[in-house]
GROMACS .gro file of C-alpha atoms in nm:
model
  447
    1MET     CA    1   6.800  13.450   9.710
    2ASP     CA    2   6.682  13.812   9.753
    3THR     CA    3   6.914  14.114   9.761
    4ASN     CA    4   6.915  14.142  10.142
    5SER     CA    5   7.005  13.774  10.183
    6LYS     CA    6   7.284  13.802   9.929
    7GLY     CA    7   7.417  14.111  10.106
    8PHE     CA    8   7.416  13.935  10.442
    9MET     CA    9   7.591  13.627  10.301
   10ALA     CA   10   7.856  13.847  10.137
   11LYS     CA   11   7.925  14.026  10.467
   12PHE     CA   12   7.926  13.697  10.657
   13GLN     CA   13   8.169  13.546  10.408
   14ALA     CA   14   8.397  13.851  10.428
   15VAL     CA   15   8.412  13.834  10.809
   16LEU     CA   16   8.496  13.463  10.804
   17GLU     CA   17   8.762  13.508  10.536
   18LYS     CA   18   8.922  13.797  10.725
   19TYR     CA   19   8.914  13.673  11.083
   20VAL     CA   20   8.825  13.304  11.120
   21VAL     CA   21   8.991  13.123  10.831
   22PRO     CA   22   9.344  13.274  10.870
   23VAL     CA   23   9.353  13.195  11.243
   24ALA     CA   24   9.223  12.843  11.192
   25THR     CA   25   9.470  12.780  10.911
   26LYS     CA   26   9.763  12.887  11.130
   27ILE     CA   27   9.642  12.665  11.413
   28SER     CA   28   9.603  12.360  11.188
   29GLN     CA   29   9.950  12.415  11.040
   30GLN     CA   30  10.125  12.470  11.374
   31ARG     CA   31  10.390  12.197  11.380
   32HIS     CA   32  10.317  12.057  11.727
   33LEU     CA   33   9.940  12.045  11.683
   34ALA     CA   34   9.981  11.897  11.336
   35ALA     CA   35  10.218  11.634  11.478
   36VAL     CA   36   9.955  11.532  11.734
   37ARG     CA   37   9.681  11.516  11.470
   38ASP     CA   38   9.887  11.322  11.215
   39GLY     CA   39  10.052  11.105  11.477
   40LEU     CA   40   9.714  10.984  11.603
   41THR     CA   41   9.570  10.945  11.254
   42VAL     CA   42   9.830  10.682  11.162
   43LEU     CA   43   9.708  10.469  11.455
   44VAL     CA   44   9.384  10.376  11.278
   45PRO     CA   45   9.507  10.024  11.181
   46VAL     CA   46   9.604   9.961  11.544
   47THR     CA   47   9.260  10.060  11.674
   48ILE     CA   48   9.084   9.859  11.402
   49ILE     CA   49   9.275   9.542  11.493
   50GLY     CA   50   9.222   9.597  11.865
   51GLY     CA   51   8.851   9.669  11.821
   52PHE     CA   52   8.784   9.351  11.628
   53ALA     CA   53   8.994   9.151  11.875
   54VAL     CA   54   8.788   9.265  12.173
   55LEU     CA   55   8.468   9.203  11.976
   56LEU     CA   56   8.573   8.844  11.908
   57ALA     CA   57   8.676   8.792  12.270
   58ALA     CA   58   8.362   8.949  12.419
   59PRO     CA   59   8.068   8.890  12.181
   60PRO     CA   60   7.752   9.096  12.242
   61VAL     CA   61   7.562   8.792  12.367
   62SER     CA   62   7.394   8.767  12.707
   63ALA     CA   63   7.484   8.480  12.938
   64SER     CA   64   7.117   8.380  12.959
   65MET     CA   65   7.070   8.333  12.582
   66GLU     CA   66   6.960   7.981  12.484
   67PRO     CA   67   7.026   7.817  12.142
   68THR     CA   68   6.659   7.805  12.043
   69ASN     CA   69   6.709   7.881  11.672
   70PHE     CA   70   6.986   7.889  11.412
   71LEU     CA   71   7.092   8.249  11.488
   72PHE     CA   72   7.094   8.193  11.863
   73GLN     CA   73   7.286   7.868  11.814
   74PHE     CA   74   7.555   8.060  11.626
   75LEU     CA   75   7.569   8.336  11.889
   76CYS     CA   76   7.583   8.090  12.178
   77ALA     CA   77   7.857   7.891  12.004
   78TRP     CA   78   8.050   8.216  11.952
   79ARG     CA   79   8.006   8.304  12.321
   80ASP     CA   80   8.127   7.963  12.440
   81TRP     CA   81   8.421   7.961  12.196
   82ALA     CA   82   8.525   8.311  12.307
   83ALA     CA   83   8.509   8.210  12.674
   84ALA     CA   84   8.727   7.905  12.609
   85ASN     CA   85   8.985   8.106  12.414
   86SER     CA   86   8.963   8.436  12.601
   87ALA     CA   87   9.333   8.467  12.684
   88LEU     CA   88   9.439   8.404  12.324
   89LEU     CA   89   9.178   8.639  12.175
   90MET     CA   90   9.257   8.920  12.418
   91THR     CA   91   9.628   8.919  12.329
   92PRO     CA   92   9.587   9.135  12.015
   93TYR     CA   93   9.363   9.373  12.211
   94ASN     CA   94   9.607   9.402  12.502
   95LEU     CA   95   9.894   9.475  12.263
   96THR     CA   96   9.700   9.731  12.055
   97ILE     CA   97   9.433   9.931  12.237
   98GLY     CA   98   9.562   9.810  12.573
   99CYS     CA   99   9.899   9.969  12.488
  100ILE     CA  100   9.766  10.254  12.274
  101SER     CA  101   9.986  10.514  12.442
  102VAL     CA  102  10.300  10.335  12.321
  103TYR     CA  103  10.183  10.384  11.962
  104VAL     CA  104  10.079  10.742  12.039
  105VAL     CA  105  10.424  10.840  12.164
  106LEU     CA  106  10.585  10.683  11.857
  107GLY     CA  107  10.338  10.837  11.611
  108VAL     CA  108  10.356  11.191  11.750
  109ALA     CA  109  10.735  11.182  11.789
  110TYR     CA  110  10.777  11.057  11.432
  111GLN     CA  111  10.558  11.332  11.286
  112LEU     CA  112  10.744  11.603  11.478
  113CYS     CA  113  11.079  11.454  11.371
  114LYS     CA  114  10.965  11.484  11.009
  115THR     CA  115  10.900  11.857  11.043
  116TYR     CA  116  11.248  11.912  11.190
  117LYS     CA  117  11.412  11.668  10.944
  118MET     CA  118  11.565  11.475  11.232
  119ASP     CA  119  11.669  11.110  11.219
  120PRO     CA  120  11.349  10.926  11.314
  121ILE     CA  121  11.473  10.587  11.436
  122SER     CA  122  11.718  10.712  11.699
  123ASN     CA  123  11.475  10.973  11.826
  124LEU     CA  124  11.184  10.729  11.843
  125ILE     CA  125  11.391  10.489  12.052
  126SER     CA  126  11.496  10.772  12.284
  127THR     CA  127  11.139  10.901  12.320
  128LEU     CA  128  10.995  10.555  12.383
  129LEU     CA  129  11.260  10.489  12.649
  130VAL     CA  130  11.163  10.806  12.838
  131PHE     CA  131  10.793  10.721  12.815
  132LEU     CA  132  10.838  10.363  12.937
  133CYS     CA  133  11.059  10.474  13.228
  134ILE     CA  134  10.774  10.701  13.340
  135SER     CA  135  10.464  10.501  13.247
  136GLY     CA  136  10.580  10.141  13.224
  137VAL     CA  137  10.771  10.087  13.547
  138PRO     CA  138  10.793   9.709  13.615
  139GLN     CA  139  10.626   9.588  13.933
  140ALA     CA  140  10.642   9.261  14.127
  141TYR     CA  141  10.323   9.054  14.146
  142VAL     CA  142  10.275   8.753  14.372
  143SER     CA  143  10.064   8.465  14.246
  144GLY     CA  144  10.051   8.180  14.496
  145GLU     CA  145  10.410   8.098  14.580
  146ALA     CA  146  10.552   8.250  14.261
  147SER     CA  147  10.661   8.611  14.219
  148VAL     CA  148  10.643   8.768  13.873
  149THR     CA  149  10.783   9.102  13.758
  150ALA     CA  150  10.562   9.261  13.490
  151ILE     CA  151  10.480   9.596  13.335
  152PRO     CA  152  10.124   9.709  13.426
  153LEU     CA  153   9.919   9.827  13.129
  154THR     CA  154   9.732  10.095  13.325
  155ASN     CA  155   9.938  10.391  13.206
  156LEU     CA  156  10.011  10.239  12.866
  157GLY     CA  157   9.644  10.245  12.769
  158ALA     CA  158   9.396  10.531  12.745
  159ALA     CA  159   9.503  10.680  13.079
  160GLY     CA  160   9.852  10.749  12.944
  161MET     CA  161   9.756  10.905  12.610
  162PHE     CA  162   9.805  11.268  12.706
  163THR     CA  163  10.128  11.182  12.887
  164ALA     CA  164  10.248  11.013  12.569
  165ILE     CA  165  10.169  11.324  12.365
  166ILE     CA  166  10.344  11.556  12.610
  167ILE     CA  167  10.655  11.337  12.637
  168ALA     CA  168  10.677  11.295  12.258
  169LEU     CA  169  10.662  11.670  12.198
  170ALA     CA  170  10.894  11.759  12.486
  171VAL     CA  171  11.163  11.499  12.413
  172ILE     CA  172  11.183  11.585  12.043
  173GLU     CA  173  11.189  11.960  12.120
  174ILE     CA  174  11.471  11.922  12.374
  175THR     CA  175  11.665  11.700  12.135
  176HIS     CA  176  11.615  11.951  11.853
  177LEU     CA  177  11.745  12.227  12.081
  178PHE     CA  178  12.057  12.026  12.166
  179ILE     CA  179  12.122  11.955  11.798
  180ALA     CA  180  12.068  12.321  11.702
  181LYS     CA  181  12.310  12.434  11.975
  182LYS     CA  182  12.554  12.156  11.877
  183TRP     CA  183  12.543  12.011  12.230
  184VAL     CA  184  12.586  11.664  12.084
  185ILE     CA  185  12.858  11.412  12.013
  186LYS     CA  186  12.975  11.502  11.664
  187LEU     CA  187  13.154  11.224  11.479
  188PRO     CA  188  13.376  11.288  11.175
  189ASP     CA  189  13.205  11.327  10.837
  190SER     CA  190  13.366  11.003  10.725
  191VAL     CA  191  13.142  10.810  10.967
  192PRO     CA  192  12.829  10.673  10.792
  193PRO     CA  193  12.507  10.861  10.884
  194ASN     CA  194  12.340  10.549  11.024
  195VAL     CA  195  12.629  10.515  11.271
  196ALA     CA  196  12.654  10.886  11.357
  197ALA     CA  197  12.279  10.941  11.411
  198PRO     CA  198  12.253  10.747  11.741
  199PHE     CA  199  12.543  10.945  11.888
  200ASN     CA  200  12.365  11.272  11.801
  201VAL     CA  201  12.080  11.184  12.037
  202LEU     CA  202  12.293  11.026  12.310
  203ILE     CA  203  12.349  11.339  12.522
  204PRO     CA  204  11.996  11.484  12.477
  205GLY     CA  205  11.859  11.134  12.537
  206ILE     CA  206  12.036  11.109  12.873
  207VAL     CA  207  11.922  11.461  12.967
  208ASN     CA  208  11.560  11.382  12.873
  209LEU     CA  209  11.562  11.058  13.069
  210LEU     CA  210  11.709  11.215  13.384
  211LEU     CA  211  11.480  11.518  13.358
  212PHE     CA  212  11.156  11.321  13.334
  213MET     CA  213  11.258  11.065  13.597
  214PHE     CA  214  11.343  11.355  13.830
  215LEU     CA  215  11.005  11.522  13.764
  216ASP     CA  216  10.826  11.190  13.813
  217ASN     CA  217  11.001  11.137  14.146
  218ILE     CA  218  10.893  11.486  14.261
  219CYS     CA  219  10.532  11.408  14.167
  220VAL     CA  220  10.537  11.079  14.357
  221SER     CA  221  10.701  11.223  14.668
  222SER     CA  222  10.499  11.546  14.689
  223LEU     CA  223  10.165  11.461  14.524
  224ASP     CA  224  10.151  11.084  14.582
  225THR     CA  225  10.096  11.023  14.210
  226ASN     CA  226  10.322  10.981  13.909
  227ILE     CA  227  10.330  11.199  13.597
  228PRO     CA  228  10.069  10.994  13.402
  229GLY     CA  229   9.828  11.011  13.695
  230LEU     CA  230   9.880  11.385  13.738
  231VAL     CA  231   9.839  11.458  13.365
  232TYR     CA  232   9.524  11.247  13.336
  233THR     CA  233   9.369  11.423  13.636
  234MET     CA  234   9.456  11.765  13.494
  235PHE     CA  235   9.301  11.685  13.155
  236GLN     CA  236   8.978  11.536  13.294
  237PRO     CA  237   8.787  11.869  13.298
  238LEU     CA  238   8.897  11.940  12.939
  239ILE     CA  239   8.789  11.593  12.826
  240SER     CA  240   8.449  11.636  12.990
  241ALA     CA  241   8.398  11.986  12.849
  242THR     CA  242   8.496  11.904  12.491
  243GLY     CA  243   8.286  11.589  12.495
  244SER     CA  244   7.972  11.783  12.585
  245LEU     CA  245   7.694  11.843  12.333
  246PRO     CA  246   7.753  12.222  12.295
  247SER     CA  247   8.124  12.165  12.229
  248ILE     CA  248   8.056  11.901  11.964
  249LEU     CA  249   7.797  12.124  11.795
  250LEU     CA  250   8.051  12.408  11.787
  251ILE     CA  251   8.302  12.171  11.626
  252ASN     CA  252   8.040  12.078  11.364
  253VAL     CA  253   7.970  12.443  11.287
  254LEU     CA  254   8.340  12.520  11.241
  255MET     CA  255   8.394  12.212  11.026
  256THR     CA  256   8.100  12.303  10.800
  257ILE     CA  257   8.223  12.661  10.763
  258PHE     CA  258   8.571  12.545  10.665
  259TRP     CA  259   8.427  12.316  10.400
  260PHE     CA  260   8.219  12.612  10.279
  261PHE     CA  261   8.548  12.782  10.188
  262GLY     CA  262   8.691  12.467  10.029
  263ILE     CA  263   8.920  12.400  10.325
  264HIS     CA  264   8.934  12.042  10.457
  265GLY     CA  265   8.718  12.081  10.766
  266ALA     CA  266   8.823  11.754  10.928
  267ASN     CA  267   9.190  11.846  10.903
  268MET     CA  268   9.128  12.193  11.046
  269VAL     CA  269   8.951  12.072  11.360
  270GLY     CA  270   9.144  11.745  11.375
  271VAL     CA  271   9.412  11.896  11.599
  272VAL     CA  272   9.147  11.913  11.872
  273VAL     CA  273   8.905  11.639  11.775
  274THR     CA  274   9.137  11.347  11.691
  275PRO     CA  275   9.296  11.312  12.039
  276LEU     CA  276   8.953  11.326  12.203
  277THR     CA  277   8.779  11.076  11.974
  278THR     CA  278   9.077  10.839  11.994
  279LEU     CA  279   9.074  10.861  12.373
  280GLY     CA  280   8.697  10.810  12.381
  281LEU     CA  281   8.719  10.504  12.158
  282THR     CA  282   8.999  10.357  12.369
  283LEU     CA  283   8.811  10.415  12.695
  284ASN     CA  284   8.499  10.254  12.546
  285ALA     CA  285   8.696   9.953  12.419
  286GLU     CA  286   8.854   9.907  12.762
  287ALA     CA  287   8.513   9.930  12.929
  288TYR     CA  288   8.361   9.683  12.681
  289ALA     CA  289   8.644   9.436  12.740
  290ALA     CA  290   8.585   9.466  13.116
  291GLY     CA  291   8.208   9.424  13.079
  292GLU     CA  292   8.142   9.777  13.207
  293GLU     CA  293   7.924  10.062  13.081
  294LEU     CA  294   8.084  10.253  12.793
  295PRO     CA  295   8.171  10.604  12.919
  296SER     CA  296   8.223  10.814  12.603
  297ILE     CA  297   7.970  10.935  12.347
  298PHE     CA  298   8.226  11.136  12.148
  299ALA     CA  299   8.428  10.833  12.035
  300GLY     CA  300   8.571  10.707  11.709
  301ALA     CA  301   8.392  10.821  11.394
  302VAL     CA  302   8.055  10.882  11.563
  303ASN     CA  303   8.037  11.246  11.454
  304SER     CA  304   8.109  11.160  11.091
  305VAL     CA  305   7.887  10.851  11.075
  306TYR     CA  306   7.581  11.034  11.205
  307GLY     CA  307   7.675  11.376  11.064
  308GLY     CA  308   7.830  11.457  10.728
  309TRP     CA  309   7.808  11.103  10.593
  310ILE     CA  310   7.429  11.125  10.619
  311SER     CA  311   7.375  11.487  10.512
  312TYR     CA  312   7.595  11.466  10.201
  313PHE     CA  313   7.423  11.146  10.092
  314ALA     CA  314   7.086  11.311  10.155
  315VAL     CA  315   7.180  11.599   9.922
  316VAL     CA  316   7.275  11.349   9.650
  317ILE     CA  317   6.939  11.174   9.685
  318VAL     CA  318   6.746  11.503   9.675
  319ILE     CA  319   6.925  11.607   9.355
  320LEU     CA  320   6.867  11.271   9.185
  321LEU     CA  321   6.498  11.254   9.277
  322PHE     CA  322   6.378  11.612   9.272
  323CYS     CA  323   6.615  11.840   9.078
  324LYS     CA  324   6.604  11.921   8.706
  325SER     CA  325   6.930  12.106   8.646
  326SER     CA  326   7.156  11.908   8.413
  327GLN     CA  327   7.464  12.029   8.603
  328ALA     CA  328   7.334  11.917   8.942
  329LYS     CA  329   7.202  11.582   8.818
  330SER     CA  330   7.520  11.494   8.629
  331ILE     CA  331   7.734  11.571   8.936
  332ALA     CA  332   7.498  11.378   9.165
  333LYS     CA  333   7.517  11.071   8.941
  334ILE     CA  334   7.896  11.081   8.953
  335ALA     CA  335   7.903  11.150   9.328
  336SER     CA  336   7.639  10.895   9.432
  337VAL     CA  337   7.863  10.588   9.453
  338PRO     CA  338   8.154  10.766   9.628
  339ALA     CA  339   7.907  10.928   9.871
  340PHE     CA  340   7.769  10.585   9.962
  341PHE     CA  341   8.122  10.495  10.069
  342ASN     CA  342   8.166  10.826  10.255
  343ILE     CA  343   8.383  10.996   9.992
  344ASN     CA  344   8.222  11.336   9.944
  345GLU     CA  345   8.485  11.538   9.757
  346PRO     CA  346   8.318  11.484   9.414
  347LEU     CA  347   8.004  11.653   9.548
  348ILE     CA  348   8.192  11.921   9.744
  349PHE     CA  349   8.396  12.045   9.450
  350GLY     CA  350   8.169  11.932   9.165
  351LEU     CA  351   7.829  12.072   9.263
  352PRO     CA  352   7.996  12.272   9.426
  353THR     CA  353   7.915  12.310   9.794
  354VAL     CA  354   8.211  12.549   9.822
  355LEU     CA  355   8.085  12.910   9.867
  356ASN     CA  356   7.732  12.776   9.825
  357PRO     CA  357   7.495  12.931  10.084
  358PHE     CA  358   7.219  12.679  10.004
  359THR     CA  359   7.430  12.378  10.102
  360LEU     CA  360   7.594  12.570  10.389
  361ILE     CA  361   7.255  12.618  10.558
  362THR     CA  362   7.157  12.259  10.478
  363PHE     CA  363   7.468  12.109  10.639
  364LEU     CA  364   7.460  12.342  10.940
  365ILE     CA  365   7.104  12.233  11.020
  366CYS     CA  366   7.137  11.863  10.933
  367ASN     CA  367   7.473  11.787  11.094
  368ASN     CA  368   7.389  11.958  11.422
  369LEU     CA  369   7.034  11.825  11.442
  370ASN     CA  370   7.155  11.473  11.362
  371PHE     CA  371   7.417  11.471  11.633
  372THR     CA  372   7.185  11.630  11.889
  373ILE     CA  373   6.940  11.345  11.835
  374VAL     CA  374   7.214  11.081  11.846
  375TYR     CA  375   7.374  11.236  12.156
  376LEU     CA  376   7.042  11.227  12.342
  377LEU     CA  377   6.973  10.869  12.232
  378MET     CA  378   7.317  10.754  12.345
  379ASP     CA  379   7.298  10.950  12.669
  380SER     CA  380   6.964  10.786  12.750
  381GLY     CA  381   7.107  10.440  12.683
  382PHE     CA  382   6.876  10.370  12.389
  383LEU     CA  383   7.157  10.372  12.132
  384GLY     CA  384   7.490  10.192  12.164
  385ARG     CA  385   7.815  10.388  12.183
  386PHE     CA  386   8.113  10.331  11.953
  387PHE     CA  387   8.399  10.109  12.066
  388VAL     CA  388   8.526   9.965  11.735
  389GLN     CA  389   8.725  10.154  11.470
  390LEU     CA  390   8.648  10.070  11.107
  391PRO     CA  391   8.789  10.184  10.770
  392PHE     CA  392   8.617  10.510  10.678
  393THR     CA  393   8.490  10.366  10.347
  394VAL     CA  394   8.254  10.122  10.522
  395PRO     CA  395   7.901  10.253  10.436
  396GLY     CA  396   7.736  10.460  10.708
  397PRO     CA  397   7.459  10.227  10.834
  398LEU     CA  398   7.692   9.928  10.839
  399GLN     CA  399   7.960  10.135  11.013
  400ALA     CA  400   7.712  10.253  11.278
  401TRP     CA  401   7.612   9.894  11.353
  402LEU     CA  402   7.959   9.736  11.356
  403ALA     CA  403   8.117  10.020  11.555
  404SER     CA  404   7.858   9.986  11.833
  405MET     CA  405   7.722   9.632  11.777
  406ASP     CA  406   7.376   9.780  11.822
  407ALA     CA  407   7.132   9.686  11.543
  408LYS     CA  408   6.917   9.988  11.631
  409SER     CA  409   7.197  10.203  11.489
  410ILE     CA  410   7.094  10.105  11.135
  411LEU     CA  411   6.735  10.218  11.194
  412VAL     CA  412   6.849  10.545  11.353
  413TRP     CA  413   7.088  10.611  11.063
  414LEU     CA  414   6.815  10.553  10.804
  415ALA     CA  415   6.567  10.767  11.000
  416LEU     CA  416   6.818  11.053  11.011
  417LEU     CA  417   6.877  11.013  10.638
  418ALA     CA  418   6.503  11.054  10.577
  419LEU     CA  419   6.498  11.358  10.806
  420ASP     CA  420   6.793  11.515  10.624
  421ILE     CA  421   6.626  11.460  10.287
  422VAL     CA  422   6.321  11.653  10.411
  423ILE     CA  423   6.539  11.933  10.551
  424ALA     CA  424   6.760  11.955  10.241
  425LEU     CA  425   6.474  11.950   9.990
  426PRO     CA  426   6.371  12.321   9.997
  427PHE     CA  427   6.729  12.450  10.000
  428ILE     CA  428   6.853  12.222   9.721
  429LYS     CA  429   6.540  12.292   9.514
  430ALA     CA  430   6.609  12.665   9.549
  431TYR     CA  431   6.966  12.608   9.432
  432ASP     CA  432   6.836  12.393   9.146
  433LYS     CA  433   6.607  12.679   9.041
  434GLN     CA  434   6.909  12.911   9.032
  435LEU     CA  435   7.106  12.663   8.821
  436LEU     CA  436   6.814  12.621   8.580
  437ALA     CA  437   6.795  12.998   8.535
  438SER     CA  438   7.169  13.011   8.461
  439GLU     CA  439   7.143  12.722   8.215
  440SER     CA  440   6.846  12.887   8.037
  441ALA     CA  441   7.035  13.216   8.015
  442GLY     CA  442   7.335  13.033   7.872
  443GLU     CA  443   7.122  12.863   7.607
  444MET     CA  444   6.962  13.194   7.506
  445SER     CA  445   7.300  13.367   7.474
  446ALA     CA  446   7.429  13.075   7.267
  447GLU     CA  447   7.140  13.121   7.024
   0.00000   0.00000   0.00000
């Protein structure tokens, strides 16, 4: 790089280190935001099980398909078997993704309890009780001559996610306040902790329950909607705005910049991104189960699958095929297998990409161009949207296909990989030239 470019990068780095990184670090470490991020992250097994359940129950096979060959015979048999066992197959889905907000309220409440070192079990029970009294009110349903009382899943699914987050944070905060002020039933020290803990949350639990039921009654009487309905309506503009292409590109830029400084980019933006991608995935799974059009592009791991997982692997390929530096090639050989399974830390800290302007520019261009293309393809209906959650170590092209059940996803992923290789080539070659010069200088000084 020339002197002017180095001077600009130094100034740019100084500005980011002084203004952006400290603020972002504080935000990511804020206890309530971190509780939301970590509380939703632990739900991955739930969404994986629910996603595969709905896929089994509703195979991507058209009703008009005929068993004309072996593959079509298998698909038609799968379709007929799923139709005959629909109720059984949908049970895991209904109790996972269909009730996702129940797991959200438990996950977020647990993570916040950890930061306050509060007894988790008693507080989780108290928080869940408040949430169910607001979102899971039993209703009577008439079927023929029989009347059945059941809990509707409407507000326990995606529609109740933000309500679950708010209730989890509010209930734990109020309980923490009561404990700090000693407005609790205090049993003698001789009483075992497991017996005393439930009594600590008894008074704040009653206060929380009465408070939220009172607020819910006000909403119903004055606004003709309950708290979950009001919260979901209020968050709709935010969901739409943050799921737009400019917002996602901004998220990608911030994530790349954080990684540039060696800070875990996904964790930094996860406080904002994780609730939105989890909600998007849940909405898509619900739509798929109902046979409707999938509403969310920004869902599940779509940004990672078509973003960093491709660009990092492209850099590894460029180094292995076109670079001559012994340092770069040795790191790329080590990082190649982990990168194939979407584990990029060996490359990030080994090459390194940290404080490396060549890879910074590469990832800024590749990640944003990739997602722009994917966003437009999904928006046009050409490319399937994600509705299944998979373990993050499933290789990118396979993940893209299984998460959307669209075979075109594999071709798009490979095409983007080829594009990223072309984009990365000049920048990585320039970095390789710099490494070669350093290695030559080191050999000369050793002589």
